[in-house]
CSV table of C-alpha atoms and ligand atoms in Angstrom, one decimal:
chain,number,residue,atom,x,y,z
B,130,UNK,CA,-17.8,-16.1,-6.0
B,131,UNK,CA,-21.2,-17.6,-7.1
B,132,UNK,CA,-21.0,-20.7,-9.8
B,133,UNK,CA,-23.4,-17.8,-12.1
B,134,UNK,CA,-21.0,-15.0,-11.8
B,135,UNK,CA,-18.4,-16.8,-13.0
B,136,UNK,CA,-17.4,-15.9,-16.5
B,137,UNK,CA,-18.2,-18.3,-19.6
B,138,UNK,CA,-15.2,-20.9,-20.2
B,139,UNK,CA,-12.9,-19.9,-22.3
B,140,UNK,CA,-13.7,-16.1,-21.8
B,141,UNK,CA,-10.9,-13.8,-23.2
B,142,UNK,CA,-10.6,-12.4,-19.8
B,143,UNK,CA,-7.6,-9.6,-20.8
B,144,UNK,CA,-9.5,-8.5,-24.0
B,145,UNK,CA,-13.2,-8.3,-21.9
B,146,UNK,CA,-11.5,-6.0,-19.2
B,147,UNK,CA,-10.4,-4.4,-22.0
B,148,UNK,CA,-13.8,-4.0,-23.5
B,149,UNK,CA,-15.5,-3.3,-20.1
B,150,UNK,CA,-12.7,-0.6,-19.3
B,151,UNK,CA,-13.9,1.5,-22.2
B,152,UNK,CA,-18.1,0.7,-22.0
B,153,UNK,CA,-18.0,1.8,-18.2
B,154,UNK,CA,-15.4,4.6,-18.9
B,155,UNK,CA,-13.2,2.8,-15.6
B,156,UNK,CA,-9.4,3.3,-14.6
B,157,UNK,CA,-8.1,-0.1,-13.4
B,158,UNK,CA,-5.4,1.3,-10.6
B,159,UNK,CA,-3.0,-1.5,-8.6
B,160,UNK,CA,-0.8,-1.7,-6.1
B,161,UNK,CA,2.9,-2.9,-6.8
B,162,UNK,CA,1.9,-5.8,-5.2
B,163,UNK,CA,-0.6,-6.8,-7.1
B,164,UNK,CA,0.3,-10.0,-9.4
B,165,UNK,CA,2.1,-9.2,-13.0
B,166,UNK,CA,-1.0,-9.7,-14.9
B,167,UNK,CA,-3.0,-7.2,-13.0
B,168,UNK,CA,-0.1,-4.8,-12.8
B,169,UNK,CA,0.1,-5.0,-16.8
B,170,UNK,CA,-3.5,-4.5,-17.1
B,171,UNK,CA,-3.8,-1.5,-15.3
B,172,UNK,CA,-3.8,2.0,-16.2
B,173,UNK,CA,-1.7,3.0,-13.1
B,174,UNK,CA,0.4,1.1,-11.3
B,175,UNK,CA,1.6,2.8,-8.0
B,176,UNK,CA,2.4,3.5,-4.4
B,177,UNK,CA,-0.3,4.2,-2.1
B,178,UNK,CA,0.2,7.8,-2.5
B,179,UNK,CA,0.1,7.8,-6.0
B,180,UNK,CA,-2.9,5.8,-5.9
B,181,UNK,CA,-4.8,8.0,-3.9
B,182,UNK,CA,-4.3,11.1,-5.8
B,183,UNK,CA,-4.7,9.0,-9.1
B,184,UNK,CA,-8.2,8.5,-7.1
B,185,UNK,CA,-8.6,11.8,-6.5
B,186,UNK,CA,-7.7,13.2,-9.7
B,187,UNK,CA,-9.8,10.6,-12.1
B,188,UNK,CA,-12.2,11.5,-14.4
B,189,UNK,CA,-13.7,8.2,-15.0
B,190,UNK,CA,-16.9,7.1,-13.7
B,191,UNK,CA,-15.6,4.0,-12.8
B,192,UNK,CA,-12.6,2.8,-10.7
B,193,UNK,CA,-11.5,-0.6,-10.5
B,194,UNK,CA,-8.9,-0.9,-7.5
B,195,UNK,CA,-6.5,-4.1,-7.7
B,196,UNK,CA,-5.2,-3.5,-4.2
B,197,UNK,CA,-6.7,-4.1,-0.7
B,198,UNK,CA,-9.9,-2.6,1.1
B,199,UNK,CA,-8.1,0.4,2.9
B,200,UNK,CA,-7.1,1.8,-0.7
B,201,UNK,CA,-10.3,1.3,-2.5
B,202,UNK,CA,-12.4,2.9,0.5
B,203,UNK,CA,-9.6,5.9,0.3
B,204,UNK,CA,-10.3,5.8,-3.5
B,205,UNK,CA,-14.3,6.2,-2.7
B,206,UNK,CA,-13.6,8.7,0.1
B,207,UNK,CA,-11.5,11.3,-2.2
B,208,UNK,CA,-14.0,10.6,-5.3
B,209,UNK,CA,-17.7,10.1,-3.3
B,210,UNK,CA,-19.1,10.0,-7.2
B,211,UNK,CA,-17.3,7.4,-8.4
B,212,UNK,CA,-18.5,3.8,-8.4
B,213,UNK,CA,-15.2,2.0,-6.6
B,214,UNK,CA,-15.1,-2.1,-6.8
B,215,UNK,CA,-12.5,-3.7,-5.5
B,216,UNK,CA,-12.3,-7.6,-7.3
B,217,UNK,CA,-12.3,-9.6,-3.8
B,218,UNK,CA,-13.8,-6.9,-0.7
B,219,UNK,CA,-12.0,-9.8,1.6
B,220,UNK,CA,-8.3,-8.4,0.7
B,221,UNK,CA,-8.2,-6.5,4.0
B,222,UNK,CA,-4.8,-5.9,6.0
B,223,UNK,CA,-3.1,-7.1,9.0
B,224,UNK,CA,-2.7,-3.6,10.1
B,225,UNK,CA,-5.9,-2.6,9.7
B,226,UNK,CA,-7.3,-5.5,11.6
B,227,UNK,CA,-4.9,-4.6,14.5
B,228,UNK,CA,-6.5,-1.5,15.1
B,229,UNK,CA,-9.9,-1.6,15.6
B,230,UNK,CA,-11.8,1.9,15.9
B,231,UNK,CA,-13.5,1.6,19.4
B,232,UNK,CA,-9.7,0.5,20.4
B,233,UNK,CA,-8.1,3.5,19.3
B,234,UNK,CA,-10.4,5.9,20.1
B,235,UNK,CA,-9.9,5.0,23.6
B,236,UNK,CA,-6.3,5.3,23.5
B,237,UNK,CA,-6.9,8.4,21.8
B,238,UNK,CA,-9.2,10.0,24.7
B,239,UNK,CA,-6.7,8.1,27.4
B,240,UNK,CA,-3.9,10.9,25.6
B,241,UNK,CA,-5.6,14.3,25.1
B,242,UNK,CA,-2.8,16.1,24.8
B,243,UNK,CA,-1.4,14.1,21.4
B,244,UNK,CA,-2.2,14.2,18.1
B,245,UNK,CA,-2.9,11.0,15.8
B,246,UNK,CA,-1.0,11.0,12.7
B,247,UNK,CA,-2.0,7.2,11.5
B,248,UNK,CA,-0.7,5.3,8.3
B,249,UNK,CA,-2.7,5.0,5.4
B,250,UNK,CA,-2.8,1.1,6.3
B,251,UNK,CA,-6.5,1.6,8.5
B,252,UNK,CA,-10.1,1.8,8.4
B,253,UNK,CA,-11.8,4.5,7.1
B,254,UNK,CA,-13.1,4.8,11.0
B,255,UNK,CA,-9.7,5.0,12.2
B,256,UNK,CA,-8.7,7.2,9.3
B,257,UNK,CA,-12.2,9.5,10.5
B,258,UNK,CA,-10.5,9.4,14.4
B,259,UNK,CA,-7.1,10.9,13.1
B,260,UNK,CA,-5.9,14.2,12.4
B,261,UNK,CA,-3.5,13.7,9.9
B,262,UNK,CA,-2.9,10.4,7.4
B,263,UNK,CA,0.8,9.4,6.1
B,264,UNK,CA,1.7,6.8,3.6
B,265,UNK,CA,5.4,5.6,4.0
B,266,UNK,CA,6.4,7.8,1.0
B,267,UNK,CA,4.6,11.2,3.0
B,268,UNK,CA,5.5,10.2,6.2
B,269,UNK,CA,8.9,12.0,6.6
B,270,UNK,CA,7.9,15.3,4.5
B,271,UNK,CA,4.5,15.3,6.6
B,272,UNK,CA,6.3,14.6,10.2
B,273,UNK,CA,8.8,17.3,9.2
B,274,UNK,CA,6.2,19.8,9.2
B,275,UNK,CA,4.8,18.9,12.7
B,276,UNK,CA,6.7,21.0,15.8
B,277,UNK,CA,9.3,18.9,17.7
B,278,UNK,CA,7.3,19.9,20.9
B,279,UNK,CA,3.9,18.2,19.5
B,280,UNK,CA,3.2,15.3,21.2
B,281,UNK,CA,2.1,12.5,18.4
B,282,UNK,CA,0.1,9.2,19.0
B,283,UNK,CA,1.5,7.3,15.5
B,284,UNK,CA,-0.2,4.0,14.4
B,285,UNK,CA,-1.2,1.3,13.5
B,286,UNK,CA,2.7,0.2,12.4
B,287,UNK,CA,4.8,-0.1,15.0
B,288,UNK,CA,7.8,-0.4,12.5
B,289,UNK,CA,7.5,2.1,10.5
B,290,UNK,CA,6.8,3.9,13.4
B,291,UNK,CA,9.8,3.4,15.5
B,292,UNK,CA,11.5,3.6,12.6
B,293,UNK,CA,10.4,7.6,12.6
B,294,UNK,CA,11.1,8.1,15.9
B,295,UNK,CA,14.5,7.1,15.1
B,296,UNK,CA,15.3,9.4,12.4
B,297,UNK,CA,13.8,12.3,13.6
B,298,UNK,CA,14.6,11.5,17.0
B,299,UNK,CA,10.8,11.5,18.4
B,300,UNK,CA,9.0,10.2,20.4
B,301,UNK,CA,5.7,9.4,19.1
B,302,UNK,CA,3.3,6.8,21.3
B,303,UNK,CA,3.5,3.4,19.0
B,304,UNK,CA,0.1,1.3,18.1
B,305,UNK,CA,1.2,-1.9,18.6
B,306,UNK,CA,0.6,-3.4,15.0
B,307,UNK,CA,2.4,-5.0,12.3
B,308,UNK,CA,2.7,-6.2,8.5
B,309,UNK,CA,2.6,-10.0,8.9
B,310,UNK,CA,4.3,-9.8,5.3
B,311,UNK,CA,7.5,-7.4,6.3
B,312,UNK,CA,7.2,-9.1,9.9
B,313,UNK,CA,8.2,-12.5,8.4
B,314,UNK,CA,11.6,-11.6,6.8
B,315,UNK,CA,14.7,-13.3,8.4
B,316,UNK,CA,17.8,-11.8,9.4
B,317,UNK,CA,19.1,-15.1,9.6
B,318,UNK,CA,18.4,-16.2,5.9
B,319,UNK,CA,19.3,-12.5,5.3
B,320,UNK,CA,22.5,-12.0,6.1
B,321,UNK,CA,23.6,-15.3,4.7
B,322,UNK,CA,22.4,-13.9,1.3
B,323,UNK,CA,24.3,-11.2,2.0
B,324,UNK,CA,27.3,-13.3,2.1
B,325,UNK,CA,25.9,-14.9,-1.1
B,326,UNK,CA,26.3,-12.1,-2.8
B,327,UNK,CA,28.9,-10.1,-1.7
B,328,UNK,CA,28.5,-6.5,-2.5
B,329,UNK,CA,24.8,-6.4,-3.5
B,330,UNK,CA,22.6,-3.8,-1.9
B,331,UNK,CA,19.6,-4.2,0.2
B,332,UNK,CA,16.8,-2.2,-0.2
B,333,UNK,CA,13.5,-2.9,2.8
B,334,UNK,CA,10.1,-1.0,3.4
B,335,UNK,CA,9.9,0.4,6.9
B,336,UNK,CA,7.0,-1.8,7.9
B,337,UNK,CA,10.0,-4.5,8.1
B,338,UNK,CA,11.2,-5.0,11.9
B,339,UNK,CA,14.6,-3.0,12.9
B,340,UNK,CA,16.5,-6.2,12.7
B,341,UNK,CA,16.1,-6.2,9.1
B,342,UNK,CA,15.7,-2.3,8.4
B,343,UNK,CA,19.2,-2.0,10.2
B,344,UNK,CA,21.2,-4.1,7.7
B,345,UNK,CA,19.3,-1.6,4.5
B,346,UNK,CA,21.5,1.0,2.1
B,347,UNK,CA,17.6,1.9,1.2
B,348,UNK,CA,15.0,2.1,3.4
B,349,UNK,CA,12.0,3.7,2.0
B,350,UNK,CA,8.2,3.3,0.2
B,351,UNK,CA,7.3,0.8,-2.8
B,352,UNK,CA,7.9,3.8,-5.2
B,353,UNK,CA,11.2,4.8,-3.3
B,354,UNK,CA,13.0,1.1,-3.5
B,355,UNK,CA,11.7,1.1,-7.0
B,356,UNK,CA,13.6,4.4,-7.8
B,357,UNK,CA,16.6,3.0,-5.9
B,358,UNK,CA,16.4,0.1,-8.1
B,359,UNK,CA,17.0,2.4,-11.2
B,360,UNK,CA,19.9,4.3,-10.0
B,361,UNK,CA,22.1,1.5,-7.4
B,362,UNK,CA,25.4,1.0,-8.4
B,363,UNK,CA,26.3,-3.0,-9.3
B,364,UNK,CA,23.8,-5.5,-10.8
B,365,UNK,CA,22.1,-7.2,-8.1
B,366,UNK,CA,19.5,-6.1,-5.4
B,367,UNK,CA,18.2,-7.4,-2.1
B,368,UNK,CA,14.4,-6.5,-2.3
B,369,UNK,CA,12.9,-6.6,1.2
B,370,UNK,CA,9.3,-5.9,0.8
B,371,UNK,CA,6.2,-7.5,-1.0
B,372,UNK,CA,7.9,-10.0,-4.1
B,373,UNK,CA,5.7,-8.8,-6.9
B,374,UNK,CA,7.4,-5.5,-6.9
B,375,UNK,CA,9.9,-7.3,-8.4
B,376,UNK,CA,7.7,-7.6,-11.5
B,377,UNK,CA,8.2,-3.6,-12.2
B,378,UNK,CA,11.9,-3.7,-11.9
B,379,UNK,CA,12.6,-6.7,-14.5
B,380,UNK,CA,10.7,-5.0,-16.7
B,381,UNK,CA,12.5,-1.8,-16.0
B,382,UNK,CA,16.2,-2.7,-15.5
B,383,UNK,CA,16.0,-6.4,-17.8
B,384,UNK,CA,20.0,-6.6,-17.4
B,385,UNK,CA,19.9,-6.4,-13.4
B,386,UNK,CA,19.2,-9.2,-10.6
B,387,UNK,CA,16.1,-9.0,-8.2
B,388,UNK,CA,16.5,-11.1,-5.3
B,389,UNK,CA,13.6,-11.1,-2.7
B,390,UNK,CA,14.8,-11.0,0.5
B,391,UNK,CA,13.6,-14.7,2.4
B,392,UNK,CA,11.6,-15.7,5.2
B,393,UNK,CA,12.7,-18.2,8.0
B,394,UNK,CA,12.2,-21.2,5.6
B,395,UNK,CA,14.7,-19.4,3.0
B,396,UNK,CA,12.2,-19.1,0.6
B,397,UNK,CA,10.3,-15.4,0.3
B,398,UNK,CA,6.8,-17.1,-0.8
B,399,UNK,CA,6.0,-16.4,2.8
B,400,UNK,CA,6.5,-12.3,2.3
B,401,UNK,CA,3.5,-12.8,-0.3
B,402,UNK,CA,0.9,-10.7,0.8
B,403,UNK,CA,-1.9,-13.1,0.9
B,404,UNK,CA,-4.8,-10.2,0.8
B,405,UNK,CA,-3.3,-8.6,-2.4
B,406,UNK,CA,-3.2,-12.3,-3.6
B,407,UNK,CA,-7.0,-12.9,-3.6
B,408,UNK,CA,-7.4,-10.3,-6.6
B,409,UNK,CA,-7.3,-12.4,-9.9
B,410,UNK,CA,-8.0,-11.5,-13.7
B,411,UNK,CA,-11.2,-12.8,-13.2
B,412,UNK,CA,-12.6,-11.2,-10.1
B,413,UNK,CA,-11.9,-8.5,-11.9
B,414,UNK,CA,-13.7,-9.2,-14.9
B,415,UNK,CA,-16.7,-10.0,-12.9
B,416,UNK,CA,-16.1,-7.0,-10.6
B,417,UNK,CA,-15.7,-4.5,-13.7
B,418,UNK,CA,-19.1,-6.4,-15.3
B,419,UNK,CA,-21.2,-6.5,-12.3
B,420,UNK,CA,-20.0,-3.3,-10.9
B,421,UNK,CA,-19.6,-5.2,-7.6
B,422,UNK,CA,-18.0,-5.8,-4.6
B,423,UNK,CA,-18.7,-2.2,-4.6
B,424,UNK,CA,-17.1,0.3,-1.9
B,425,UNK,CA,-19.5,2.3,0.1
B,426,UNK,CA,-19.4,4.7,3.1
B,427,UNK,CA,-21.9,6.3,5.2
B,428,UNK,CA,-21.6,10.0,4.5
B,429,UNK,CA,-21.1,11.5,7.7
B,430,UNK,CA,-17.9,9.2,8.1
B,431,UNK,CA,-16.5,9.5,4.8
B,432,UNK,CA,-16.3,13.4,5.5
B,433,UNK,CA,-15.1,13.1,8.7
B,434,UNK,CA,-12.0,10.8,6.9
B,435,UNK,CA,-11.7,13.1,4.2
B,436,UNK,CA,-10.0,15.7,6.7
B,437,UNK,CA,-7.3,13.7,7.5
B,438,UNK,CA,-7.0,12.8,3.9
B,439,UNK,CA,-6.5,16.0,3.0
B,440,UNK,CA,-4.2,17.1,5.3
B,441,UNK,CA,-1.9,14.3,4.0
B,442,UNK,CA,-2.7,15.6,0.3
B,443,UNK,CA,-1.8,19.1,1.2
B,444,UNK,CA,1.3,18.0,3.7
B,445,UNK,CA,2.7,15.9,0.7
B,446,UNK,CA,2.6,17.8,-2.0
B,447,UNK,CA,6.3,18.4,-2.3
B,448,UNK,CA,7.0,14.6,-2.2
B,449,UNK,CA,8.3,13.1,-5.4
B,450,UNK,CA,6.3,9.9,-6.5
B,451,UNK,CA,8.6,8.1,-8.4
B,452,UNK,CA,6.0,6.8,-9.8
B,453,UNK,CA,7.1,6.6,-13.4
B,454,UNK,CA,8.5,3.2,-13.6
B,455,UNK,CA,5.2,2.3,-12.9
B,456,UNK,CA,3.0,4.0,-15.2
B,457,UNK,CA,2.5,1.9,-18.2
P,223,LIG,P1,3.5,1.8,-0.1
P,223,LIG,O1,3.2,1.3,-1.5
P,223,LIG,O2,2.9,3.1,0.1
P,223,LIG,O3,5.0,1.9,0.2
P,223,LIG,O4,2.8,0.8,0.9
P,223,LIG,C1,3.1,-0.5,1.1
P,223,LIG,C2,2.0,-1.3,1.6
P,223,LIG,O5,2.1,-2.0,2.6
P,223,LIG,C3,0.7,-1.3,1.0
P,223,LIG,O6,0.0,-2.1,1.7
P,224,LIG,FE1,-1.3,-4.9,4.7
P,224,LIG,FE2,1.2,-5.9,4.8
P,224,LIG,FE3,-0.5,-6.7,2.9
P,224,LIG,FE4,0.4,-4.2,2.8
P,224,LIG,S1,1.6,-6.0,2.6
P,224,LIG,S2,-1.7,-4.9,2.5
P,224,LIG,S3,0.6,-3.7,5.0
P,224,LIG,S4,-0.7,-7.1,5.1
């Protein structure tokens, strides 16, 4: 960020993206893993499935994403007329950089025969190279629907998957990437929380490697462990996925204990996603003011990645959001 776009000192940066929320008529949307101040800003807080149709849906003019790259250019490529900033445009993804497009199209052409269901977690290229998208909260209704004959090429997350191709007893061709966030839990420090607190669930995202997916009562989406989180039985919860989802379920569930699963150190500040963590209150002041870093796609590529958008749209509509602990 320039030294001039920097807001005035002592700005009141909550009551100006307040004020620049209703002079540009914008939606502020974020991720649960966005910090508490930019989850209690916004006007949705969700999933990434909830975030896209919340994209898709919108009638503002304006839509301020407090998430990563991926879901601000899915944002711009389910509303083309809406101006779409994103507060930092270098809060990318370690799955999307695992899978660059030229990459995966040759795998794609080296298996004719297969079709490429790929995880919301890519580049709008990839997304453009696929047939149908999946976010971890579609991805079982959506492979449900597919014939157990179709032959499936599935990435970029290898986790989440394997972790398919286990439940439904596939055998989809795995990308070889990963979540450096769920990669870095530790069963070791895991299991001797477990033994901390005897009793207490465990609930882990299926980007998380087998060896700590295997020792979950919930494996499931952000919006899924939240929903878990309202109805488990006893007062404390393992949380293995992204810490500040954490934030939702104090608010929520005040009289319960949220433990964030750890890393090898013991300590979870490692599972912090550092791309979510480069939004701040006041990128987004500037971004909302400046109506920049702003999201654009060539035309001829965003409709090509609108197909395989849609097919997830249409594929999911039967999955439940859960998405009301996190509207606020
Ligand atoms: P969901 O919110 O769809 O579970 O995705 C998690 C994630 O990794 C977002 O980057
Ligand atoms: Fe990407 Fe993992 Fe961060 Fe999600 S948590 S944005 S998958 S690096």
């Amino acid at each position: 960020m320039s030294i001039e776009s920097k807001p005035p000192v002592g700005t009141d940066l909550r009551a100006e993206i307040d004020r620049l929320r209703r002079d540009r008529n914008a939606v502020i949307l974020a991720h649960y893993y966005q910090k508490p101040e930019l989850q209690d800003l916004a006007d949705y807080v969700g999933d990434s499935l909830e975030l896209s149709r919340k994209a898709a849906e919108t009638d503002a003019e304006v839509i301020a994403f407090c998430g990563v790259k991926f879901m601000a250019e899915t944002a711009k490529i389910l509303s083309p007329d809406k101006i779409v900033v994103l507060p930092d445009m270098d809060a990318g993804c370690s799955l999307e950089d695992s899978c660059p497009p030229e990459q995966f199209r040759a795998f794609r052409e080296a298996h004719p025969d297969h079709i490429a269901l790929t995880y919301i977690n890519c580049s709008t290229e990839v997304k453009a190279l696929s047939d149908v998208i999946v976010t971890s909260s579609s991805a079982e209704t959506i492979l449900s629907q597919i014939p157990p004959e179709q032959k499936i090429i599935f990435g970029p997350d290898r986790h989440l998957g394997g972790y398919l191709n286990r439940k439904f007893g596939r055998e989809m061709l795995l990308w070889p990437g990963v979540c450096i966030v769920h990669e870095a839990f530790s069963e070791r420090e895991l299991l001797k929380l477990k033994a901390q607190h005897p009793g207490a669930p465990v609930a882990a995202h299926p980007e998380c490697p087998p060896h700590i997916v295997e020792h979950a009562d919930l494996v499931g989406s952000t919006s899924a462990i939240l929903q878990y989180a309202r109805t488990f039985t006893g007062d404390t919860l393992i949380v293995a996925t992204e810490p500040h989802i954490i934030h939702q379920m104090e608010k929520a569930l005040p009289e319960k204990r949220f433990i964030g699963a750890p890393g090898a150190d013991g300590n979870c500040n490692c599972n912090i996603c550092p791309y979510m963590a480069l939004n701040t209150l006041e990128k987004l002041y500037t971004a909302l003011r400046d109506l920049q870093p702003r999201i654009e796609i060539e035309e001829g590529l965003r409709l090509r990645a609108r197909r395989s958008l849609d097919r997830m749209l249409e594929m999911a509509s039967g999955t439940i959001g859960m998405g009301d602990l996190g509207r606020v």
